[in-house]
Coordinates of C-alpha atoms in Angstrom, one line a residue:
X1 CA 10.2 36.6 13.8
X2 CA 13.9 35.6 13.6
X3 CA 15.9 36.6 16.6
X4 CA 18.8 38.9 16.5
X5 CA 20.2 39.3 20.0
X6 CA 23.2 41.6 19.7
X7 CA 24.8 44.3 21.9
X8 CA 23.7 47.8 21.0
X9 CA 25.3 49.2 17.9
X10 CA 26.4 45.8 16.5
X11 CA 24.9 44.8 13.2
X12 CA 23.7 41.2 13.4
X13 CA 21.4 39.0 11.4
X14 CA 18.5 40.0 9.3
X15 CA 16.7 39.1 6.0
X16 CA 18.8 38.9 2.9
X17 CA 16.7 39.1 -0.2
X18 CA 19.1 40.2 -2.9
X19 CA 20.0 37.6 -5.6
X20 CA 23.5 37.5 -4.1
X21 CA 25.4 38.9 -1.2
X22 CA 27.9 38.6 1.6
X23 CA 27.5 38.5 5.4
X24 CA 29.8 37.9 8.4
X25 CA 29.8 37.6 12.1
X26 CA 29.7 40.9 14.1
X27 CA 33.0 42.9 14.1
X28 CA 34.5 40.5 11.5
X29 CA 37.5 40.3 10.9
X30 CA 37.8 41.4 14.6
X31 CA 36.7 39.3 17.5
X32 CA 33.0 38.7 17.7
X33 CA 31.1 39.9 20.9
X34 CA 30.1 37.6 23.8
X35 CA 26.5 36.4 24.4
X36 CA 25.4 37.0 20.8
X37 CA 22.8 35.3 18.8
X38 CA 22.2 36.2 15.1
X39 CA 19.9 34.7 12.5
X40 CA 20.3 35.5 8.8
X41 CA 17.3 34.4 6.7
X42 CA 18.2 34.2 3.0
X43 CA 15.2 34.4 0.7
X44 CA 15.6 34.4 -3.1
X45 CA 13.1 34.1 -6.0
X46 CA 10.7 31.2 -5.6
X47 CA 11.7 28.2 -7.8
X48 CA 15.4 29.0 -7.2
X49 CA 18.0 27.5 -4.8
X50 CA 20.6 29.2 -2.6
X51 CA 24.3 28.5 -3.0
X52 CA 26.2 29.2 0.2
X53 CA 29.9 29.0 1.0
X54 CA 32.3 30.2 3.8
X55 CA 35.6 31.9 3.0
X56 CA 36.7 32.3 6.6
X57 CA 35.7 30.3 9.7
X58 CA 37.1 30.5 13.3
X59 CA 34.9 29.9 16.3
X60 CA 35.6 28.6 19.8
X61 CA 36.0 24.8 19.6
X62 CA 34.1 22.2 21.6
X63 CA 33.7 18.5 20.6
X64 CA 29.9 18.9 20.5
X65 CA 29.9 22.6 19.5
X66 CA 28.2 23.4 22.8
X67 CA 29.7 26.9 23.3
X68 CA 30.0 29.1 20.2
X69 CA 28.5 27.6 17.1
X70 CA 27.1 28.2 13.6
X71 CA 24.1 26.3 12.3
X72 CA 22.9 26.0 8.6
X73 CA 19.2 25.2 7.9
X74 CA 17.7 24.1 4.6
X75 CA 14.7 26.4 5.0
X76 CA 13.5 28.3 8.1
X77 CA 15.5 28.0 11.3
X78 CA 14.6 26.0 14.4
X79 CA 13.2 23.0 12.6
X80 CA 15.5 20.1 13.4
X81 CA 14.4 18.3 10.3
X82 CA 15.9 21.1 8.2
X83 CA 19.2 21.3 10.1
X84 CA 22.1 20.6 7.7
X85 CA 24.8 20.8 10.4
X86 CA 26.3 22.5 13.4
X87 CA 29.8 23.8 13.1
X88 CA 32.6 25.3 15.4
X89 CA 36.3 25.4 15.7
X90 CA 38.5 26.2 12.6
X91 CA 37.1 23.6 10.1
X92 CA 34.7 25.6 7.9
X93 CA 31.3 24.1 6.8
X94 CA 31.2 22.6 3.3
X95 CA 29.5 24.5 0.5
X96 CA 25.8 24.0 0.5
X97 CA 22.9 24.4 -1.9
X98 CA 19.4 24.6 -0.5
X99 CA 16.6 22.4 -1.8
X100 CA 14.3 25.5 -2.1
X101 CA 14.4 29.3 -2.1
X102 CA 14.9 29.8 1.7
X103 CA 17.9 29.1 3.9
X104 CA 18.8 30.2 7.4
X105 CA 22.1 30.7 9.2
X106 CA 22.3 31.0 13.0
X107 CA 25.3 32.2 14.9
X108 CA 25.6 32.0 18.7
X109 CA 28.4 32.9 21.1
X110 CA 28.5 32.4 24.9
X111 CA 30.1 34.6 27.6
X112 CA 33.6 33.2 27.3
X113 CA 36.3 33.0 24.6
X114 CA 35.8 35.1 21.4
X115 CA 37.4 34.3 18.0
X116 CA 37.4 36.1 14.7
X117 CA 34.2 34.5 13.4
X118 CA 33.2 33.8 9.8
X119 CA 32.7 35.3 6.4
X120 CA 30.1 33.9 4.0
X121 CA 28.6 34.5 0.6
X122 CA 25.5 33.4 -1.1
X123 CA 24.0 33.5 -4.6
X124 CA 20.7 32.5 -6.2
X125 CA 21.0 29.2 -8.1
X126 CA 18.8 26.9 -10.2
X127 CA 16.8 24.1 -8.6
X128 CA 17.6 21.3 -11.1
X129 CA 18.4 18.5 -8.8
X130 CA 18.7 17.5 -5.2
X131 CA 22.3 17.8 -3.9
X132 CA 25.0 20.2 -2.9
X133 CA 27.2 22.0 -5.4
X134 CA 30.9 23.0 -5.0
X135 CA 32.0 26.3 -6.4
X136 CA 35.3 28.2 -6.7
X137 CA 36.8 31.1 -4.9
X138 CA 37.8 33.7 -7.5
X139 CA 39.8 36.6 -5.7
X140 CA 40.9 37.9 -9.2
X141 CA 37.4 39.0 -10.0
X142 CA 37.3 41.7 -7.3
X143 CA 40.9 42.3 -6.0
X144 CA 39.6 44.7 -3.4
X145 CA 37.5 41.9 -1.8
X146 CA 39.6 38.8 -1.5
X147 CA 36.7 36.8 -0.1
X148 CA 34.3 37.3 -3.0
X149 CA 32.9 34.1 -4.3
X150 CA 32.6 33.3 -8.1
X151 CA 30.0 30.8 -9.0
X152 CA 30.7 29.2 -12.5
X153 CA 27.7 28.3 -14.6
X154 CA 28.7 24.7 -14.7
X155 CA 29.2 24.2 -11.0
X156 CA 28.9 20.6 -9.9
X157 CA 29.8 18.2 -7.1
X158 CA 29.7 18.8 -3.4
X159 CA 28.8 17.4 0.0
X160 CA 25.6 15.4 0.1
X161 CA 24.4 14.6 3.7
X162 CA 20.8 13.4 3.3
X163 CA 19.5 9.9 3.5
X164 CA 18.4 10.0 -0.2
X165 CA 18.9 12.3 -3.1
X166 CA 19.8 12.7 -6.8
X167 CA 22.9 13.8 -8.7
X168 CA 23.3 14.7 -12.3
X169 CA 26.2 15.7 -14.6
X170 CA 26.5 19.5 -15.4
X171 CA 23.8 20.8 -17.8
X172 CA 22.0 17.4 -17.8
X173 CA 20.2 16.3 -20.0
X174 CA 22.1 18.6 -22.4
X175 CA 25.6 17.7 -23.3
X176 CA 28.1 18.2 -20.4
X177 CA 31.0 20.7 -20.8
X178 CA 34.6 19.8 -21.7
X179 CA 37.3 19.8 -19.1
X180 CA 34.9 19.2 -16.2
X181 CA 35.8 17.6 -12.9
X182 CA 33.1 17.0 -10.3
X183 CA 33.3 15.2 -7.0
X184 CA 30.1 14.3 -5.0
X185 CA 31.0 13.1 -1.5
X186 CA 27.9 11.3 -0.1
X187 CA 27.7 10.7 3.6
X188 CA 25.7 11.3 6.8
X189 CA 23.8 8.1 6.8
X190 CA 24.3 5.4 9.5
X191 CA 24.5 2.5 7.1
X192 CA 25.7 1.5 3.6
X193 CA 24.7 3.7 0.6
X194 CA 23.2 2.5 -2.6
X195 CA 23.7 4.3 -5.9
X196 CA 21.5 3.6 -8.9
X197 CA 21.9 5.2 -12.4
X198 CA 18.7 6.1 -14.1
X199 CA 20.4 7.4 -17.3
X200 CA 24.0 7.2 -18.5
X201 CA 25.7 8.5 -21.7
X202 CA 29.4 9.4 -21.5
X203 CA 32.1 9.4 -24.2
X204 CA 33.4 5.8 -24.5
X205 CA 36.8 4.5 -25.1
X206 CA 39.0 1.5 -24.2
X207 CA 39.8 1.6 -20.5
X208 CA 37.5 4.7 -20.1
X209 CA 40.5 6.9 -20.6
X210 CA 38.7 10.0 -21.9
X211 CA 35.4 10.9 -20.1
X212 CA 34.3 8.7 -17.2
X213 CA 32.5 8.3 -13.9
X214 CA 34.5 6.6 -11.0
X215 CA 33.0 5.3 -7.7
X216 CA 35.0 5.0 -4.5
X217 CA 34.0 3.1 -1.3
X218 CA 34.7 6.1 1.0
X219 CA 34.7 9.9 1.2
X220 CA 37.8 10.5 -1.0
X221 CA 39.5 9.1 -4.0
X222 CA 42.0 7.4 -1.7
X223 CA 39.3 4.8 -0.8
X224 CA 39.0 1.5 -2.7
X225 CA 37.6 2.0 -6.2
X226 CA 34.3 0.3 -6.8
X227 CA 34.2 0.9 -10.6
X228 CA 35.0 3.2 -13.5
X229 CA 32.4 3.6 -16.3
X230 CA 31.9 5.2 -19.7
X231 CA 29.9 4.7 -22.8
X232 CA 26.1 4.3 -23.0
X233 CA 25.6 1.2 -20.8
X234 CA 24.3 2.1 -17.4
X235 CA 26.6 1.1 -14.5
X236 CA 25.4 -1.6 -12.2
X237 CA 23.6 -0.9 -8.9
X238 CA 26.4 -0.1 -6.4
X239 CA 26.4 -0.6 -2.6
X240 CA 29.1 0.9 -0.4
X241 CA 30.5 -1.0 2.5
X242 CA 30.5 2.1 4.8
X243 CA 28.2 5.1 5.1
X244 CA 30.4 7.1 2.6
X245 CA 30.6 7.1 -1.2
X246 CA 32.5 9.3 -3.6
X247 CA 31.3 9.9 -7.2
X248 CA 33.9 11.4 -9.5
X249 CA 33.1 12.7 -13.0
X250 CA 35.7 13.8 -15.5
X251 CA 35.5 15.0 -19.1
X252 CA 38.4 15.7 -21.4
X253 CA 38.9 18.5 -24.0
X254 CA 36.5 17.2 -26.7
X255 CA 33.5 14.9 -27.5
X256 CA 30.8 14.9 -24.8
X257 CA 27.5 13.2 -24.2
X258 CA 24.2 13.6 -22.4
X259 CA 25.8 12.7 -19.1
X260 CA 24.1 10.9 -16.3
X261 CA 21.4 11.0 -13.7
X262 CA 21.7 8.8 -10.5
X263 CA 19.8 8.3 -7.3
X264 CA 21.3 7.4 -3.9
X265 CA 19.8 6.3 -0.7
X266 CA 20.8 4.9 2.7
X267 CA 19.9 1.2 2.4
X268 CA 19.6 0.6 6.2
X269 CA 17.4 3.6 7.1
X270 CA 15.4 4.7 4.0
X271 CA 15.2 1.8 1.6
X272 CA 14.9 -1.8 2.6
X273 CA 13.4 -5.1 1.6
X274 CA 12.0 -7.5 4.2
X275 CA 11.5 -11.2 3.4
X276 CA 11.2 -12.7 7.0
X277 CA 7.7 -13.8 8.0
X278 CA 7.6 -11.1 10.7
X279 CA 9.7 -8.0 11.5
X280 CA 9.8 -4.4 12.7
X281 CA 10.7 -1.1 10.9
X282 CA 10.7 2.5 11.8
X283 CA 11.3 6.0 10.2
X284 CA 14.9 7.2 9.9
X285 CA 16.4 8.3 13.2
X286 CA 13.3 7.2 15.2
X287 CA 12.4 8.1 17.9
X288 CA 14.3 11.3 17.1
X289 CA 13.0 13.7 14.4
X290 CA 13.2 12.3 10.9
X291 CA 15.0 14.4 8.2
X292 CA 13.1 16.6 5.7
X293 CA 13.0 16.1 1.9
X294 CA 12.8 12.3 2.1
X295 CA 11.2 9.6 0.1
X296 CA 11.8 6.3 1.8
X297 CA 10.5 2.8 0.7
X298 CA 10.1 -0.4 2.7
X299 CA 9.1 -3.4 0.6
X300 CA 7.7 -6.5 2.5
X301 CA 7.9 -9.6 0.2
X302 CA 6.7 -12.9 1.5
X303 CA 6.2 -16.4 0.0
X304 CA 3.3 -16.9 -2.4
X305 CA -0.1 -17.3 -0.6
X306 CA 0.8 -15.1 2.4
X307 CA -0.7 -11.8 3.2
X308 CA 1.1 -9.0 5.0
X309 CA -0.5 -7.6 8.1
X310 CA 1.0 -4.3 9.4
X311 CA 0.5 -3.1 13.0
X312 CA 1.1 0.6 13.8
X313 CA 2.9 0.8 17.2
X314 CA 3.6 4.5 17.2
X315 CA 3.1 7.4 14.8
X316 CA 3.8 11.2 14.9
X317 CA 4.1 12.9 11.5
X318 CA 3.4 16.5 10.4
X319 CA -0.3 17.1 10.7
X320 CA -3.0 17.5 8.1
X321 CA -3.4 20.6 5.9
X322 CA -5.7 23.2 7.4
X323 CA -6.9 24.1 3.9
X324 CA -7.7 20.7 2.5
X325 CA -7.9 18.5 5.6
X326 CA -5.7 16.0 3.8
X327 CA -2.2 14.5 4.4
X328 CA -0.6 17.0 2.0
X329 CA 2.7 17.4 3.8
X330 CA 4.6 14.6 5.5
X331 CA 2.8 11.3 5.2
X332 CA 3.1 7.5 5.2
X333 CA 1.3 5.4 2.6
X334 CA 0.8 1.7 2.2
X335 CA 0.3 0.0 -1.2
X336 CA -0.8 -3.5 -2.0
X337 CA 1.9 -5.2 -4.0
X338 CA 5.5 -4.1 -4.6
X339 CA 5.0 -0.7 -6.4
X340 CA 3.3 2.6 -5.9
X341 CA 0.9 1.9 -8.8
X342 CA -0.7 -0.8 -6.6
X343 CA -4.0 -0.3 -4.7
X344 CA -3.6 2.3 -1.9
X345 CA -4.4 0.6 1.4
X346 CA -4.0 3.8 3.5
X347 CA -2.4 7.2 3.8
X348 CA -1.7 8.7 7.2
X349 CA -0.2 11.7 8.9
X350 CA -0.3 13.6 12.2
X351 CA -0.7 11.7 15.5
X352 CA -3.0 9.0 14.0
X353 CA -3.3 5.5 15.5
X354 CA -4.3 3.6 12.3
X355 CA -6.0 0.2 12.6
X356 CA -3.9 -2.7 11.3
X357 CA -3.8 -3.0 7.5
X358 CA -3.7 -6.3 5.6
X359 CA -2.5 -6.7 2.0
X360 CA -4.4 -8.7 -0.6
X361 CA -1.3 -10.2 -2.0
X362 CA 2.0 -11.5 -0.6
X363 CA 3.7 -8.1 -1.0
X364 CA 3.1 -4.7 0.7
X365 CA 5.0 -1.4 0.1
X366 CA 5.3 1.4 2.7
X367 CA 6.4 4.8 1.4
X368 CA 7.3 7.8 3.6
X369 CA 7.3 11.3 2.1
X370 CA 8.6 14.3 4.0
X371 CA 8.6 17.9 2.8
X372 CA 11.1 20.7 3.4
X373 CA 10.0 21.7 6.9
X374 CA 8.3 20.6 10.2
X375 CA 9.8 17.2 11.1
X376 CA 8.3 15.0 13.9
X377 CA 9.2 11.8 15.8
X378 CA 8.1 9.5 13.0
X379 CA 6.7 6.0 13.3
X380 CA 7.3 2.4 14.5
X381 CA 5.7 -0.6 12.8
X382 CA 5.5 -4.3 13.3
X383 CA 4.4 -6.7 10.5
X384 CA 3.6 -10.4 10.3
X385 CA 3.0 -12.7 7.5
X386 CA -0.6 -14.0 7.7
X387 CA -1.0 -17.6 6.7
X388 CA -4.0 -17.8 4.3
X389 CA -6.6 -20.2 5.7
X390 CA -10.2 -21.0 5.6
X391 CA -12.0 -21.9 8.8
X392 CA -15.6 -23.1 8.8
X393 CA -17.7 -25.1 11.3
X394 CA -20.9 -27.0 11.7
X395 CA -22.8 -27.7 14.9
X396 CA -20.2 -30.3 15.9
X397 CA -17.0 -29.9 13.9
X398 CA -14.2 -27.6 12.9
X399 CA -12.9 -27.6 9.3
X400 CA -9.6 -25.8 8.7
X401 CA -7.9 -25.6 5.3
X402 CA -4.5 -24.0 4.4
X403 CA -2.9 -24.1 1.0
X404 CA 0.3 -26.2 1.0
X405 CA 2.0 -23.6 -1.2
X406 CA 1.9 -21.0 1.6
X407 CA 3.7 -23.4 4.0
X408 CA 5.7 -25.4 1.6
X409 CA 8.7 -25.5 3.9
X410 CA 6.8 -27.2 6.7
X411 CA 5.9 -30.8 7.4
X412 CA 2.3 -31.5 8.2
X413 CA 3.1 -32.2 11.9
X414 CA 4.2 -28.6 12.3
X415 CA 0.5 -27.5 11.9
X416 CA -1.9 -28.8 14.6
X417 CA -5.0 -27.8 16.5
X418 CA -4.8 -27.8 20.3
X419 CA -2.3 -30.6 20.6
X420 CA 0.4 -32.2 18.4
X421 CA -1.8 -35.3 18.1
X422 CA -4.3 -33.3 16.1
X423 CA -1.9 -32.5 13.2
X424 CA -3.0 -31.6 9.7
X425 CA -3.4 -34.0 6.8
X426 CA -2.3 -33.3 3.3
X427 CA -5.3 -33.6 0.9
X428 CA -4.7 -32.5 -2.6
X429 CA -3.0 -29.1 -2.5
X430 CA -4.1 -28.3 1.1
X431 CA -3.3 -28.9 4.7
X432 CA -6.6 -30.0 6.3
X433 CA -7.8 -30.4 9.9
X434 CA -11.3 -31.9 10.4
X435 CA -12.1 -32.5 14.0
X436 CA -15.0 -32.7 16.4
X437 CA -15.5 -30.1 19.2
X438 CA -14.9 -32.7 21.9
X439 CA -11.3 -33.3 20.8
X440 CA -8.1 -31.3 20.1
X441 CA -8.2 -29.1 23.1
X442 CA -11.5 -27.3 22.2
X443 CA -13.5 -25.8 25.0
X444 CA -16.9 -24.0 25.4
X445 CA -16.9 -20.4 26.5
X446 CA -19.4 -17.6 27.0
X447 CA -18.6 -14.4 25.0
X448 CA -21.1 -11.5 24.9
X449 CA -23.8 -13.9 26.3
X450 CA -23.2 -16.2 23.4
X451 CA -21.9 -19.8 23.6
X452 CA -18.8 -20.3 21.4
X453 CA -16.4 -23.2 20.9
X454 CA -12.7 -22.1 21.0
X455 CA -9.4 -23.8 20.2
X456 CA -5.8 -22.8 19.2
X457 CA -4.2 -23.5 15.9
X458 CA -0.4 -23.8 16.1
X459 CA 2.0 -23.3 13.1
X460 CA 5.5 -24.0 14.1
X461 CA 8.2 -22.2 12.1
X462 CA 11.0 -22.9 14.6
X463 CA 14.5 -23.6 13.3
X464 CA 17.2 -25.1 15.4
X465 CA 17.2 -23.5 18.9
X466 CA 15.2 -20.5 17.7
X467 CA 11.5 -21.0 18.6
X468 CA 9.0 -19.3 16.3
X469 CA 5.4 -20.6 16.8
X470 CA 2.5 -18.6 15.4
X471 CA -0.8 -19.1 17.3
X472 CA -4.3 -18.5 15.9
X473 CA -7.4 -18.7 17.9
X474 CA -10.2 -20.5 16.0
X475 CA -13.7 -19.9 17.1
X476 CA -17.1 -21.2 16.2
X477 CA -20.7 -20.1 17.1
X478 CA -22.5 -23.5 16.6
X479 CA -26.0 -22.1 16.5
X480 CA -25.1 -19.8 13.5
X481 CA -22.4 -22.1 12.2
X482 CA -20.1 -19.0 11.9
X483 CA -16.3 -19.4 12.3
X484 CA -13.5 -16.9 12.7
X485 CA -9.8 -17.0 13.2
X486 CA -7.6 -14.4 15.1
X487 CA -3.9 -14.0 15.5
X488 CA -2.9 -14.3 19.1
X489 CA 0.9 -14.7 18.8
X490 CA 2.7 -13.4 15.7
X491 CA 4.7 -10.2 16.1
X492 CA 6.0 -9.6 19.6
X493 CA 2.9 -10.2 21.7
X494 CA 3.9 -7.6 24.3
X495 CA 3.6 -4.9 21.7
X496 CA 0.2 -5.8 20.4
X497 CA -2.6 -4.9 22.7
X498 CA -5.1 -7.5 21.3
X499 CA -5.7 -10.2 18.8
X500 CA -6.8 -8.9 15.4
X501 CA -9.4 -10.7 13.3
X502 CA -7.6 -11.9 10.2
X503 CA -10.6 -13.1 8.2
X504 CA -12.2 -10.2 6.4
X505 CA -14.4 -10.2 3.4
X506 CA -11.5 -10.0 0.9
X507 CA -9.7 -12.9 2.5
X508 CA -12.8 -15.0 2.5
X509 CA -13.4 -14.2 -1.1
X510 CA -10.0 -15.3 -2.1
X511 CA -9.8 -18.4 0.0
X512 CA -13.3 -19.8 0.2
X513 CA -13.6 -23.5 0.0
X514 CA -15.5 -25.3 -2.7
X515 CA -19.2 -25.2 -1.6
X516 CA -19.8 -28.7 -2.7
X517 CA -16.8 -30.0 -0.6
X518 CA -18.2 -28.2 2.5
X519 CA -21.6 -29.7 1.8
X520 CA -20.1 -33.2 1.5
X521 CA -18.2 -32.8 4.8
X522 CA -21.2 -31.4 6.7
X523 CA -22.5 -34.8 7.7
X524 CA -23.9 -33.8 11.0
X525 CA -26.2 -31.2 9.4
X526 CA -27.5 -33.9 7.0
X527 CA -28.3 -36.3 9.8
X528 CA -30.0 -33.5 11.8
X529 CA -32.2 -32.5 8.8
X530 CA -33.0 -36.2 8.0
X531 CA -34.3 -36.7 11.5
X532 CA -36.5 -33.7 11.3
X533 CA -38.0 -34.9 8.0
X534 CA -38.6 -38.4 9.4
X535 CA -40.3 -37.0 12.4
X536 CA -42.5 -34.9 10.2
X537 CA -43.5 -37.9 8.1
X538 CA -44.4 -40.0 11.2
X539 CA -46.6 -37.1 12.5
X540 CA -48.4 -37.0 9.2
X541 CA -49.0 -40.8 9.2
X542 CA -50.3 -40.6 12.8
X543 CA -52.7 -37.8 12.0
X544 CA -54.0 -39.7 8.9
X545 CA -54.4 -42.9 11.0
X546 CA -56.5 -41.0 13.6
X547 CA -58.7 -39.5 10.9
X548 CA -59.4 -42.9 9.3
X549 CA -60.2 -44.4 12.7

């Protein structure tokens, strides 16, 4: 199923299933043939990784590698989410380690300009961590084959090009070897990188002169140093100023330690915290295919009292499992609160168009998991902070109540119904609006053959010249005395097809007004009932009078 399009008699591509081996472009070290396409599929024992390196590399050069090129895939070929890189010219690809037991290498040449091609070697490795290892070229091992690659047992370091990943010291969590030097060059993201140490135990000493971990704000040790650490205290969370970070680990000739384990992620694409009342976010590289082997988190954290409402504008992830029918592969999940141990609000995959989701607290966490193959376009999301409120009505009045805590930064005149003259009053710990239907811009409408009273509640968050007014439609059905509230202007209205009802059963439960207070305010109903009772009494008196006569 993997193409091997070569001129007759030329060996090209194939399946490589031995624990280690070598392969090269057709005719190497001679010139490779024109119009050739070869795919090598490397498959080792399940549970292992594949270590791959290039000892010679010379292809026709083009700035975008549009003519002759070599591609390396972390898994099966032709899946753009697995593509680790496309290479041409005289600069060889960096050493790679696959994230699982399959790797593909694709070579293609056009009809013009041939070069000497490439020579590569691979070996089965251990899947202990996510990341790419360097290893050494050891021509002394096999003098008759100067391009043989020797892979030391304590290999470490390498080029890391994903948006997130993990690195560990050699042999972690066992004691690291003496005289080690490892360099992890992290890059490939579009924004700053964040590095967090989960565990750290390295030989200590004044000035960290023995064993140490050093961090540099760039791809090499010539970049500004961000820190040098040793001992058993975990280094602080580190954020680079550019999309490159170098981690250097060195050990001397004696005394070791457990070493370290650290996670990195691209802060701008794969891990972000939102605190604005509304915003937008999308999967990495959207609308292009997202990368494989990701775990991205977006945490929305709003002031106390708010709820977070998420609108799904576009979604295309890998589809459901044909065996279980579940989202077992790539999926997006939403959790109530700031952690994955919160209540699951939803889990989606494929081409779903989920209904909006509302948190029960002022925080919501979105987590994207992608596996090692089949990438898609991803998703685009808008969110808005929903102001907690209770809206009720009688046959003649609206009652609106909003906790002051949720709008603590606003004056009461920033909250009004219909017109600014109908601004809220502060009563206890709440903003309150109590108004009759014939005031504050209310109007009567027919909806689904039912008479309803409608008005607009404005909450003005504007600052300076930046206008930011949220609008909620409040509605009452007087006959049933049923009220509702819907967002009509929150996130970009042009991207939301319709207003969404914001008062569900959970919101009502958390924000219900004191029943005695509602009863005390419902004076119009009391008057109506009193008139009915009085009329009944008068009828009884009249009937008794007629009987006596």
